[in-house]
Short mmCIF file of C-alpha atoms in Angstrom, two decimals:
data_model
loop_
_atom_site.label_atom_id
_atom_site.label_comp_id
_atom_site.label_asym_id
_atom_site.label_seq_id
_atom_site.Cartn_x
_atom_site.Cartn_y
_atom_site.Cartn_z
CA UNK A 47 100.96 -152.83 199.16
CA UNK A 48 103.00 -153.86 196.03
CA UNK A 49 106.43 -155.44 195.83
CA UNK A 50 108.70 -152.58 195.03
CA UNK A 51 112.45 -152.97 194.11
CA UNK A 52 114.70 -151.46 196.05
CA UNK A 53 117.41 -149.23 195.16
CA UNK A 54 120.22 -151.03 197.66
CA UNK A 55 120.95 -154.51 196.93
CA UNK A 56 120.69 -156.53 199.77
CA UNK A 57 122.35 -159.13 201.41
CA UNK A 58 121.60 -163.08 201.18
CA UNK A 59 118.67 -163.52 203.84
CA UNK A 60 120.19 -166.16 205.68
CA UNK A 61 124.12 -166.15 206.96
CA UNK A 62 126.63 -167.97 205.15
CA UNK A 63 128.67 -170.42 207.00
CA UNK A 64 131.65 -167.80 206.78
CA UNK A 65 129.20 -165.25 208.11
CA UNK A 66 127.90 -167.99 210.72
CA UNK A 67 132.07 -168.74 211.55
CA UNK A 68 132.10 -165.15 211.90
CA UNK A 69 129.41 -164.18 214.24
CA UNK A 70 130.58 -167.55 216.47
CA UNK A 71 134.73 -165.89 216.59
CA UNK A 72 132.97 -162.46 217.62
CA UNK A 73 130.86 -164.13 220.48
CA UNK A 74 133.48 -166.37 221.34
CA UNK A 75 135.77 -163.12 221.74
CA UNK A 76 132.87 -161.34 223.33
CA UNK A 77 132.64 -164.08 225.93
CA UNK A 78 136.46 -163.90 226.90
CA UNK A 79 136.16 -159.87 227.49
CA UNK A 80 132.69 -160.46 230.19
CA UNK A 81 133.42 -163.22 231.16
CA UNK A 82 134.76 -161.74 234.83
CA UNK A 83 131.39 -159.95 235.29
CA UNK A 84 129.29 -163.52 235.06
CA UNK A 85 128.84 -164.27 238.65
CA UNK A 86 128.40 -160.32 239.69
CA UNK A 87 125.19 -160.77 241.83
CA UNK A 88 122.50 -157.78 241.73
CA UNK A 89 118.87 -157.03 241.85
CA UNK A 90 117.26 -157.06 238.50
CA UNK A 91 114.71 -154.29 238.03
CA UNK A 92 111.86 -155.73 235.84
CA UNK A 93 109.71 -153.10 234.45
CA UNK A 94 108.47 -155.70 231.46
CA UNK A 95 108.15 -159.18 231.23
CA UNK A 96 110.79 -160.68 228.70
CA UNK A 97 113.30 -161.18 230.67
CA UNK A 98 111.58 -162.79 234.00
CA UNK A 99 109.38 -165.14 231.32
CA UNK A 100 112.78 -166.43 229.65
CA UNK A 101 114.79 -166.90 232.71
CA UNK A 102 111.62 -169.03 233.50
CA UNK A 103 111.26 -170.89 230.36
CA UNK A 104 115.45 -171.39 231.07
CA UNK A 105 114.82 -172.66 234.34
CA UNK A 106 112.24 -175.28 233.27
CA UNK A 107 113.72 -177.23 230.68
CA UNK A 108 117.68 -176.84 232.49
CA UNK A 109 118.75 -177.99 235.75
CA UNK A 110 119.13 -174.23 236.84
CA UNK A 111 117.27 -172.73 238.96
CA UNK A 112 114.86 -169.49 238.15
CA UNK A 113 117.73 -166.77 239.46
CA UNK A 114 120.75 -168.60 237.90
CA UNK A 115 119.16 -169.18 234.93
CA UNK A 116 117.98 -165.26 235.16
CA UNK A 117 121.87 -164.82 235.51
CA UNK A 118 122.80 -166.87 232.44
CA UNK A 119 120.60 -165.92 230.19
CA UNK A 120 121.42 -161.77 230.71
CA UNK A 121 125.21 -162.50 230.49
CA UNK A 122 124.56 -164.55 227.82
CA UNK A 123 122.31 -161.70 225.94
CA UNK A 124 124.80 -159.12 226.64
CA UNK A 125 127.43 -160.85 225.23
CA UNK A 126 125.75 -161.36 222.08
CA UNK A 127 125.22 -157.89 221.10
CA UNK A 128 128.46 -157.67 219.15
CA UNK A 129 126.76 -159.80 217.11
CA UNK A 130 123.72 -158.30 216.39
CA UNK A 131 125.87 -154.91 215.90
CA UNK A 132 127.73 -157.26 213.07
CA UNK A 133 124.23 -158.68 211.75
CA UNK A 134 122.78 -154.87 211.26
CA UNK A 135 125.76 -153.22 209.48
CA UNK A 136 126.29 -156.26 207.23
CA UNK A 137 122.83 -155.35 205.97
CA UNK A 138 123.70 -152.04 205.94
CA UNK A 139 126.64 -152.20 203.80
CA UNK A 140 127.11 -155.60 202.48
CA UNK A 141 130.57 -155.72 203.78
CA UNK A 142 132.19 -157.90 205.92
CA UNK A 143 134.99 -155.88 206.98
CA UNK A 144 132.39 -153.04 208.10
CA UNK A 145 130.86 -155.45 210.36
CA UNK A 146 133.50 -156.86 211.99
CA UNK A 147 135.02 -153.32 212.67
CA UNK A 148 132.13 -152.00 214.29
CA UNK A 149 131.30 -155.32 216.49
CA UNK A 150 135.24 -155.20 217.75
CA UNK A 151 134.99 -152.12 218.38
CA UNK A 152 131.72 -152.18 220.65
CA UNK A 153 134.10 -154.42 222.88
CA UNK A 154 136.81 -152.25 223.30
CA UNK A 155 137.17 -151.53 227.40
CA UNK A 156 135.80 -147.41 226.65
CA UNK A 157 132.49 -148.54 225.06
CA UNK A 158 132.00 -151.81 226.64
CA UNK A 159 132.77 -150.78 230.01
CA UNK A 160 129.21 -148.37 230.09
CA UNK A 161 127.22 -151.33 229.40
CA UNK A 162 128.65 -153.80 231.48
CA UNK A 163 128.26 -150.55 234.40
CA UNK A 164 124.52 -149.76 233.22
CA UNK A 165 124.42 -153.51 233.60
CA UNK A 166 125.58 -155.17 236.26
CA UNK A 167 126.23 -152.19 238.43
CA UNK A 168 123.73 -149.65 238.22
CA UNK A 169 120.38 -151.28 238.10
CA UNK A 170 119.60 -150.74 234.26
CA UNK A 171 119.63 -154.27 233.33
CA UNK A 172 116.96 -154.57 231.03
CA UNK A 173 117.81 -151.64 229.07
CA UNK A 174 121.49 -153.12 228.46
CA UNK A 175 119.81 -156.15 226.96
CA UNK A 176 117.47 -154.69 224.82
CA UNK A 177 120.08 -152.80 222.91
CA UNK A 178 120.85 -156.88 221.85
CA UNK A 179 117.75 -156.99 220.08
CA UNK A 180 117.73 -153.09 218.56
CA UNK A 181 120.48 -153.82 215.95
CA UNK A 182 118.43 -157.19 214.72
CA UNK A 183 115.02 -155.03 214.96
CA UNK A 184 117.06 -152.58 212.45
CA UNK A 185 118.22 -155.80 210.24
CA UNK A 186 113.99 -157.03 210.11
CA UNK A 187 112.57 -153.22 209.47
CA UNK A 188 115.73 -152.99 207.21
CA UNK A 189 114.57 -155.55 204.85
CA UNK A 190 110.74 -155.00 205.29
CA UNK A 191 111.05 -151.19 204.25
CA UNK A 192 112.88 -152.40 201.31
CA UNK A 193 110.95 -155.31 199.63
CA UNK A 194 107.88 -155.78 201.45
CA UNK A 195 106.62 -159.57 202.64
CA UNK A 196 103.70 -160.49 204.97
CA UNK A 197 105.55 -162.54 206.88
CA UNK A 198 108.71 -160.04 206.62
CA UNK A 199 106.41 -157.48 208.38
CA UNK A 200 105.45 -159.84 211.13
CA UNK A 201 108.86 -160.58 211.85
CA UNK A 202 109.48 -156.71 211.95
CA UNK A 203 106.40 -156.22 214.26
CA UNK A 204 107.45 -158.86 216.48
CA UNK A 205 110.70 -157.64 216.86
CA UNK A 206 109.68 -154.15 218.05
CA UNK A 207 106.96 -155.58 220.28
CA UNK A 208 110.41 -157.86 222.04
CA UNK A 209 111.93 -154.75 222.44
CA UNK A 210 109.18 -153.02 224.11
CA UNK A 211 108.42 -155.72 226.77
CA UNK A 212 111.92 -156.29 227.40
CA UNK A 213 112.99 -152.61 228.66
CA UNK A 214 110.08 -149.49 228.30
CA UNK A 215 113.61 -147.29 228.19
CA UNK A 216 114.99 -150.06 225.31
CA UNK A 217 111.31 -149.05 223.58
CA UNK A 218 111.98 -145.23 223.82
CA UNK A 219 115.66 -145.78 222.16
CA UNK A 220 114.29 -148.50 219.64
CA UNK A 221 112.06 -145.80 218.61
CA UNK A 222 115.11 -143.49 217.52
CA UNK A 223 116.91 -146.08 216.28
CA UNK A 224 114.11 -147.02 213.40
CA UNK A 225 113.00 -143.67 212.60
CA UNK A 226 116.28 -143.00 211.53
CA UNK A 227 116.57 -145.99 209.28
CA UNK A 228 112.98 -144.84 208.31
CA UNK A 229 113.75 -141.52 207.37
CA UNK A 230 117.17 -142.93 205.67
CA UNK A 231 115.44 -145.47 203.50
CA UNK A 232 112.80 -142.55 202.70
CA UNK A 233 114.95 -140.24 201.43
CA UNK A 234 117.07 -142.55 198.93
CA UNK A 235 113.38 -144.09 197.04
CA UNK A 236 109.76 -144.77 197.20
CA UNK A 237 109.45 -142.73 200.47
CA UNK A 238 105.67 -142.97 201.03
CA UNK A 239 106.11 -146.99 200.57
CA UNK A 240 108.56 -146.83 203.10
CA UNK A 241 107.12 -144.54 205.57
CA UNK A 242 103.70 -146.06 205.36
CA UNK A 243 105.28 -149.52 205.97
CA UNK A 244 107.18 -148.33 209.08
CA UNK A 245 103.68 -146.97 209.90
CA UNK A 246 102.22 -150.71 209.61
CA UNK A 247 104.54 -152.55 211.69
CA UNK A 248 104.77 -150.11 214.53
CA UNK A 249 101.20 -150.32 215.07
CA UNK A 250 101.17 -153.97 215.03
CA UNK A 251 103.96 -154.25 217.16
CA UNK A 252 102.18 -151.81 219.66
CA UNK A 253 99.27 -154.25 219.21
CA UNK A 254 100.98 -157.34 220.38
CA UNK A 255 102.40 -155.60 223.51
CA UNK A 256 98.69 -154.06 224.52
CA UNK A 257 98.07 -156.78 226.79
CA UNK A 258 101.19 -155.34 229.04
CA UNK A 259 100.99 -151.47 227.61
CA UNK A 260 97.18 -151.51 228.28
CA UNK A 261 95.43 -148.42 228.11
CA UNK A 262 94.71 -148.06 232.16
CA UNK A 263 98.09 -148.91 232.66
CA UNK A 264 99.41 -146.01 230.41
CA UNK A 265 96.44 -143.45 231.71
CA UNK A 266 97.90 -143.86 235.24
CA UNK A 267 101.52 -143.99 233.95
CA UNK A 268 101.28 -140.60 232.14
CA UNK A 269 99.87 -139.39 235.71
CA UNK A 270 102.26 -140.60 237.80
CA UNK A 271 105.93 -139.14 238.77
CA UNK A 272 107.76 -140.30 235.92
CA UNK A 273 104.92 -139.49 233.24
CA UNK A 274 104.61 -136.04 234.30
CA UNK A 275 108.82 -135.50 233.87
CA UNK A 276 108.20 -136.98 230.18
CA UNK A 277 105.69 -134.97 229.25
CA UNK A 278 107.67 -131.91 230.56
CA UNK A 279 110.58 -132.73 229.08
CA UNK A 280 108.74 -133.19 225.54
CA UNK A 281 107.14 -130.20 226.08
CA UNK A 282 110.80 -128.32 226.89
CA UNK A 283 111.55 -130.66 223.43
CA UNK A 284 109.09 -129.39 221.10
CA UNK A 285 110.29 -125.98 220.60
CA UNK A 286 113.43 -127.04 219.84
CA UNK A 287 112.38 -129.66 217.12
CA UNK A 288 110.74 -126.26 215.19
CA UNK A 289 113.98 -125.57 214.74
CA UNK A 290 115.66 -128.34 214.60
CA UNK A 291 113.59 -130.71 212.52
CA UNK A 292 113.55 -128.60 209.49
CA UNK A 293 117.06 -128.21 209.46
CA UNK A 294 118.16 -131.43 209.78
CA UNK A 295 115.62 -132.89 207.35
CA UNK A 296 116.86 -130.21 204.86
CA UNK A 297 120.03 -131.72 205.26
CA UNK A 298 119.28 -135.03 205.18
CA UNK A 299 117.90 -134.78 201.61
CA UNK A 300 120.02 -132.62 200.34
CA UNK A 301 123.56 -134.65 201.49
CA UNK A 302 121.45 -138.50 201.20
CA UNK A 303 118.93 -138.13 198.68
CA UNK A 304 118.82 -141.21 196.08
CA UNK A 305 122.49 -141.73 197.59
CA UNK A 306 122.26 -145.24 198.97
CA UNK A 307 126.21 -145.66 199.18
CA UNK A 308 125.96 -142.58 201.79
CA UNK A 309 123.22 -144.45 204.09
CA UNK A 310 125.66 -145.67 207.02
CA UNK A 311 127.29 -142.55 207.13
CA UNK A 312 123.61 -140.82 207.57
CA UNK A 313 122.32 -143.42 210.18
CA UNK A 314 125.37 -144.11 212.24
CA UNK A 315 126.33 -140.43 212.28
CA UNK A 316 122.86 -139.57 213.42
CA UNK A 317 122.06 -141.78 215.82
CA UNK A 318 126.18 -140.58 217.64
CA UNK A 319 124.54 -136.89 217.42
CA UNK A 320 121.27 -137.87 219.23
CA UNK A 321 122.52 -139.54 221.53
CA UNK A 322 125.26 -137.50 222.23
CA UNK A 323 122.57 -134.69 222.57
CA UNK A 324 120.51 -136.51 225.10
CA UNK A 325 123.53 -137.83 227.23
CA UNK A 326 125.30 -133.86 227.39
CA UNK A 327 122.75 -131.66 226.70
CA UNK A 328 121.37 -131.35 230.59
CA UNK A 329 124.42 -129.24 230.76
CA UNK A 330 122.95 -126.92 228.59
CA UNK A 331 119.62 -126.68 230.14
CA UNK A 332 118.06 -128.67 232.79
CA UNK A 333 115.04 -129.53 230.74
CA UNK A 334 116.32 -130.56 227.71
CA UNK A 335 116.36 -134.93 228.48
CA UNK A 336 114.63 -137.69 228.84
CA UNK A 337 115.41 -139.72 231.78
CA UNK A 338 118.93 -139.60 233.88
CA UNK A 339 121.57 -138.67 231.23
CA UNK A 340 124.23 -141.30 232.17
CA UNK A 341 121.84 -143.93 230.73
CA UNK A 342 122.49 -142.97 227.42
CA UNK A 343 125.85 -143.98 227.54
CA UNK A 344 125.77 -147.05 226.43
CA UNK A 345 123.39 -146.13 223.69
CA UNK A 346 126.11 -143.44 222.47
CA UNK A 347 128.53 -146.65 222.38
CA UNK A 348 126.14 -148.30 220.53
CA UNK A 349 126.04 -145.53 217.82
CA UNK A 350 130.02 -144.86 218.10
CA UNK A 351 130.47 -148.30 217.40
CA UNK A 352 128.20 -148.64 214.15
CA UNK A 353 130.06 -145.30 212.89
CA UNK A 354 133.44 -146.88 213.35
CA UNK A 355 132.50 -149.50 210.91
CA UNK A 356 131.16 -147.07 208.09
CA UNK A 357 134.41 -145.03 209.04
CA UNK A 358 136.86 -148.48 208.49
CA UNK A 359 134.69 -149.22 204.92
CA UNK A 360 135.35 -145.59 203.65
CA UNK A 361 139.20 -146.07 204.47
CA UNK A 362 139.01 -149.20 203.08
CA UNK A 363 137.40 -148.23 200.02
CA UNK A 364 139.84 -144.76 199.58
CA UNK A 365 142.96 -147.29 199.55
CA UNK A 366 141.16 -149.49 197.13
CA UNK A 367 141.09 -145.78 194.87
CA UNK A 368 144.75 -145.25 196.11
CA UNK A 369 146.25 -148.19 195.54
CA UNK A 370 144.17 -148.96 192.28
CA UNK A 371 147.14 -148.25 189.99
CA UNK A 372 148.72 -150.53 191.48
CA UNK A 373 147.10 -153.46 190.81
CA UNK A 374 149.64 -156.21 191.95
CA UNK A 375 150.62 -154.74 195.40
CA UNK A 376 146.88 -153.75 195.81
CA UNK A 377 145.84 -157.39 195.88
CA UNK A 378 148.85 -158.21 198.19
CA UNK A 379 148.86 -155.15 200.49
CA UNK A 380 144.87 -154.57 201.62
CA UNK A 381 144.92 -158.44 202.87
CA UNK A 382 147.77 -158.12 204.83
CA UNK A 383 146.55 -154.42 206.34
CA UNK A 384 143.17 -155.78 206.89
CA UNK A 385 144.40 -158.27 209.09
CA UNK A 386 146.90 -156.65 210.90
CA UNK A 387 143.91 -153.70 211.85
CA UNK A 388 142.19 -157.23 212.97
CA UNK A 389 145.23 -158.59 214.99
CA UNK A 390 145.68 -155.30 216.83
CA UNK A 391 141.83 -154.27 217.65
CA UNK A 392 141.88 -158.07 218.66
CA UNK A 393 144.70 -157.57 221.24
CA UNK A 394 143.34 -154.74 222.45
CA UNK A 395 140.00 -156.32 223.12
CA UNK A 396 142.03 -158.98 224.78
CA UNK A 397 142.80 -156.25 227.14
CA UNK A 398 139.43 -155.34 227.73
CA UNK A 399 139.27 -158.54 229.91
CA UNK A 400 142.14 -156.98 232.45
CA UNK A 401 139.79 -153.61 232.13
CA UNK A 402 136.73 -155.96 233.03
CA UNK A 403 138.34 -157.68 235.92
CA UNK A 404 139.10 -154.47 237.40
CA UNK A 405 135.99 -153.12 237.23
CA UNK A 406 134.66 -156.10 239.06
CA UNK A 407 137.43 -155.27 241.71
CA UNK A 408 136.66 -151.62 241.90
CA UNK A 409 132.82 -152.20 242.50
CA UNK A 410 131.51 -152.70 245.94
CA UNK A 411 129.88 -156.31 244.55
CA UNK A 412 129.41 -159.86 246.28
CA UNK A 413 129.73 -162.93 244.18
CA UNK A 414 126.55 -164.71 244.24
CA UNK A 415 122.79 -165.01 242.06
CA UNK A 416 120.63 -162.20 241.22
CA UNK A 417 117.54 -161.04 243.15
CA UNK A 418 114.78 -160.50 241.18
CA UNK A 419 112.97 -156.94 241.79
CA UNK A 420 109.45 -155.14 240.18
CA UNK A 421 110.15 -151.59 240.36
CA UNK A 422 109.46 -148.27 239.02
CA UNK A 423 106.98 -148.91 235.89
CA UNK A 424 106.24 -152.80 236.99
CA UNK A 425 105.13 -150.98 239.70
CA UNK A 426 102.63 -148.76 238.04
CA UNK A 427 101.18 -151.61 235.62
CA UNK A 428 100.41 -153.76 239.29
CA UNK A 429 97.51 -150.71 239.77
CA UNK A 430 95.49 -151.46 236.65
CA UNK A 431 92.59 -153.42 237.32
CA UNK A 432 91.84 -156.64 235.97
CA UNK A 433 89.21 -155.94 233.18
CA UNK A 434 91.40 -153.82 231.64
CA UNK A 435 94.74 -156.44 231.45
CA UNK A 436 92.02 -158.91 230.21
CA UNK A 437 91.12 -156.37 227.46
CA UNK A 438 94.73 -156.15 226.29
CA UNK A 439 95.57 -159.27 226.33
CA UNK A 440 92.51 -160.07 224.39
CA UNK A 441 93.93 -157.69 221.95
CA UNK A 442 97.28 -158.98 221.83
CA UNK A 443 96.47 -162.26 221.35
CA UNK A 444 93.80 -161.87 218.58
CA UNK A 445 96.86 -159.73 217.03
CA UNK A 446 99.37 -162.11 216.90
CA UNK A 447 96.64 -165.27 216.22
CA UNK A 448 95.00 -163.40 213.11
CA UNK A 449 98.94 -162.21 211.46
CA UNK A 450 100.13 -165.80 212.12
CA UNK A 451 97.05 -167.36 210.42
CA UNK A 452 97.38 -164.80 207.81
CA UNK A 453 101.21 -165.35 207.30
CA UNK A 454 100.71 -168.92 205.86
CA UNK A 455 97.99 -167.47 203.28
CA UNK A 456 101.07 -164.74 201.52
CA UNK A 457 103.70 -166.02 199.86
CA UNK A 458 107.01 -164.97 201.71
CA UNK A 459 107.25 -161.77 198.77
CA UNK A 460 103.80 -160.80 198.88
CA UNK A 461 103.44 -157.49 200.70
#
């Protein structure tokens, strides 16, 4: 693969200290509104092994033990996802304002209420934190599909291989969520670059996860309960993509083609139509989604929050064209709106924590450490033999071993 320019300028690879000062005020903020849910005791349902193998790792080198260190280190997680939602539409749009917008308003009580629910109160645990690593999987593929690097495409791999074994569900999702920076990123420039890249670090990523996706463990999972509904439901699913698919990608290069200025607008708005497809569109026909609908919910917030920051930059950027004749109260009026929209999405957030208190309150809860559980698809994976988990961890590990070697040989550019 050659080095190939892209047509979107992006962002310095590492944070500024103002970026740094503002990712710490958004967590900081982000704290305040969870902070009521931090002692909310439930069972964890593992399906993959991120999550149990940090709360370990937390455990060992902290005087906490394994289930409040489990408890830490999710509320900790969950509260960092405004930041990652900052982190991806900063490299999206190179604007500031953009990412502040959209990570304020993924803690508004509406959107962060279904995540704190899925969360805490509904046994979906792992999913809820995996959609803290998505946005930052978008940032690495981001930057990857644009100007290549060895090591950039490790990073990439790795990131959708953390994904994978922190939530199968958070894999499904992360899936979406890529192909349609993929397909975005295809149809401004160099499309078969990009696609074939995306191509690359999916397959390596799958690689470093075989030793927990092995193949026995998928044979039986495709056979089992759950398996059978998903291959139902994608066979209700692929009629409807002969219709759909051409339409959409029809539109997608005609409205985005070689227009990288339009790529939030086609990404965020998107991903809030998929979503918002797979979370209502049971009540359209019984077959037509992929797991229980209400566990899309907080994906949809996810999405809804990403549009409202391409929304805030276009407003900000049609009072830039309306106030451009005015040149003196332009640079004296945007500041001062700009941080009044700040002050009062801030204050609102502020009374997210009331909304978060409450829905402690309303939920039949005791106080207390989580209980660890292995349900559902950790189930499934305990039924594959031996041979076969020695198999894929033999190919995970000669995976990851032979990129990392490799990674020291390529200069940081070379793709």
């Amino acid at each position: 693969m050659g080095t190939v320019r892209s047509a979107v300028k992006l962002p310095p690879a590492s944070f500024t200290l103002r970026h740094e000062a503002i990712s710490f005020g958004i967590l900081l903020i982000s704290l305040i509104v969870h902070w009521p849910v931090r002692n909310v005791a439930i069972a964890i349902k593992f399906s993959a092994p991120v999550m149990p193998t940090l709360g370990w790792l937390v455990a060992l080198f902290t005087p906490l033990d394994y289930s409040r260190a489990l408890q830490w280190l999710t509320f900790l997680l969950i509260c960092a996802f405004p930041v990652s939602v900052y982190a991806f539409v900063i490299t999206l749009t190179n604007r500031r304002f953009a990412g502040i917008a959209s990570a304020l308003v993924s803690l508004l009580p509406f959107f962060s209420t279904s995540r704190l629910l899925s969360a805490f109160f509904w046994g979906d645990t792992a999913h809820i934190v995996s959609l803290t690593f998505i946005p930052l999987g978008g940032v690495t593929l981001i930057r990857f599909l644009r100007s290549g690097g060895f090591r950039q495409a490790l990073v990439a791999s790795f990131m959708i291989a953390l994904v994978g074994l922190t939530s199968p569900f958070g894999l499904f999702v992360n899936f979406i969520f890529l192909s349609m920076v993929t397909f975005s990123e295809v149809v401004i420039s160099e499309g078969r670059i990009k696609l074939f890249r995306f191509i690359t670090v999916s397959i390596l990523g799958a690689l470093m996860s075989q030793f927990w996706y092995t193949l026995g463990f998928v044979r039986i999972l495709l056979t089992s309960d759950p398996g059978r509904e998903l291959l139902t439901t994608i066979g209700n699913l692929i009629p409807l993509s002969f219709f759909l698919a051409p339409i959409l990608g029809t539109a997608g290069f005609l409205l985005f083609e070689k227009r990288p200025r339009l790529q939030p607008f086609f990404i965020a708005g998107g991903l809030v139509v998929i979503f918002w497809l797979f979370s209502f569109a049971g009540r359209l026909s019984e077959g037509l989604y992929i797991s229980e609908q209400g566990r899309y919910q907080a994906d949809l917030s996810m999405a809804t929050s990403l549009f409202a920051g391409v929304i805030a930059i276009a407003a900000y950027r049609a009072l830039e064209i309306w106030l451009g004749h005015l040149l003196a109260v332009r640079q004296r009026f945007l500041p001062a709106l700009i941080t009044a929209v700040v002050i009062g999405v801030t204050a609102s957030i502020w009374l997210g924590y009331n909304e978060t208190t409450q829905l402690v309150a309303n939920n039949d809860q005791v106080l207390g450490v989580f209980t660890e559980q292995i349900v559902g698809i950790g189930e499934i994976r305990q039924q594959t033999g031996l041979l076969d988990k020695f198999i894929g961890a033999l190919v995970s590990g000669s995976t990851l071993g032979a990129l990392i070697i490799a990674s020291f040989r390529f200069p940081l550019r070379h793709a």
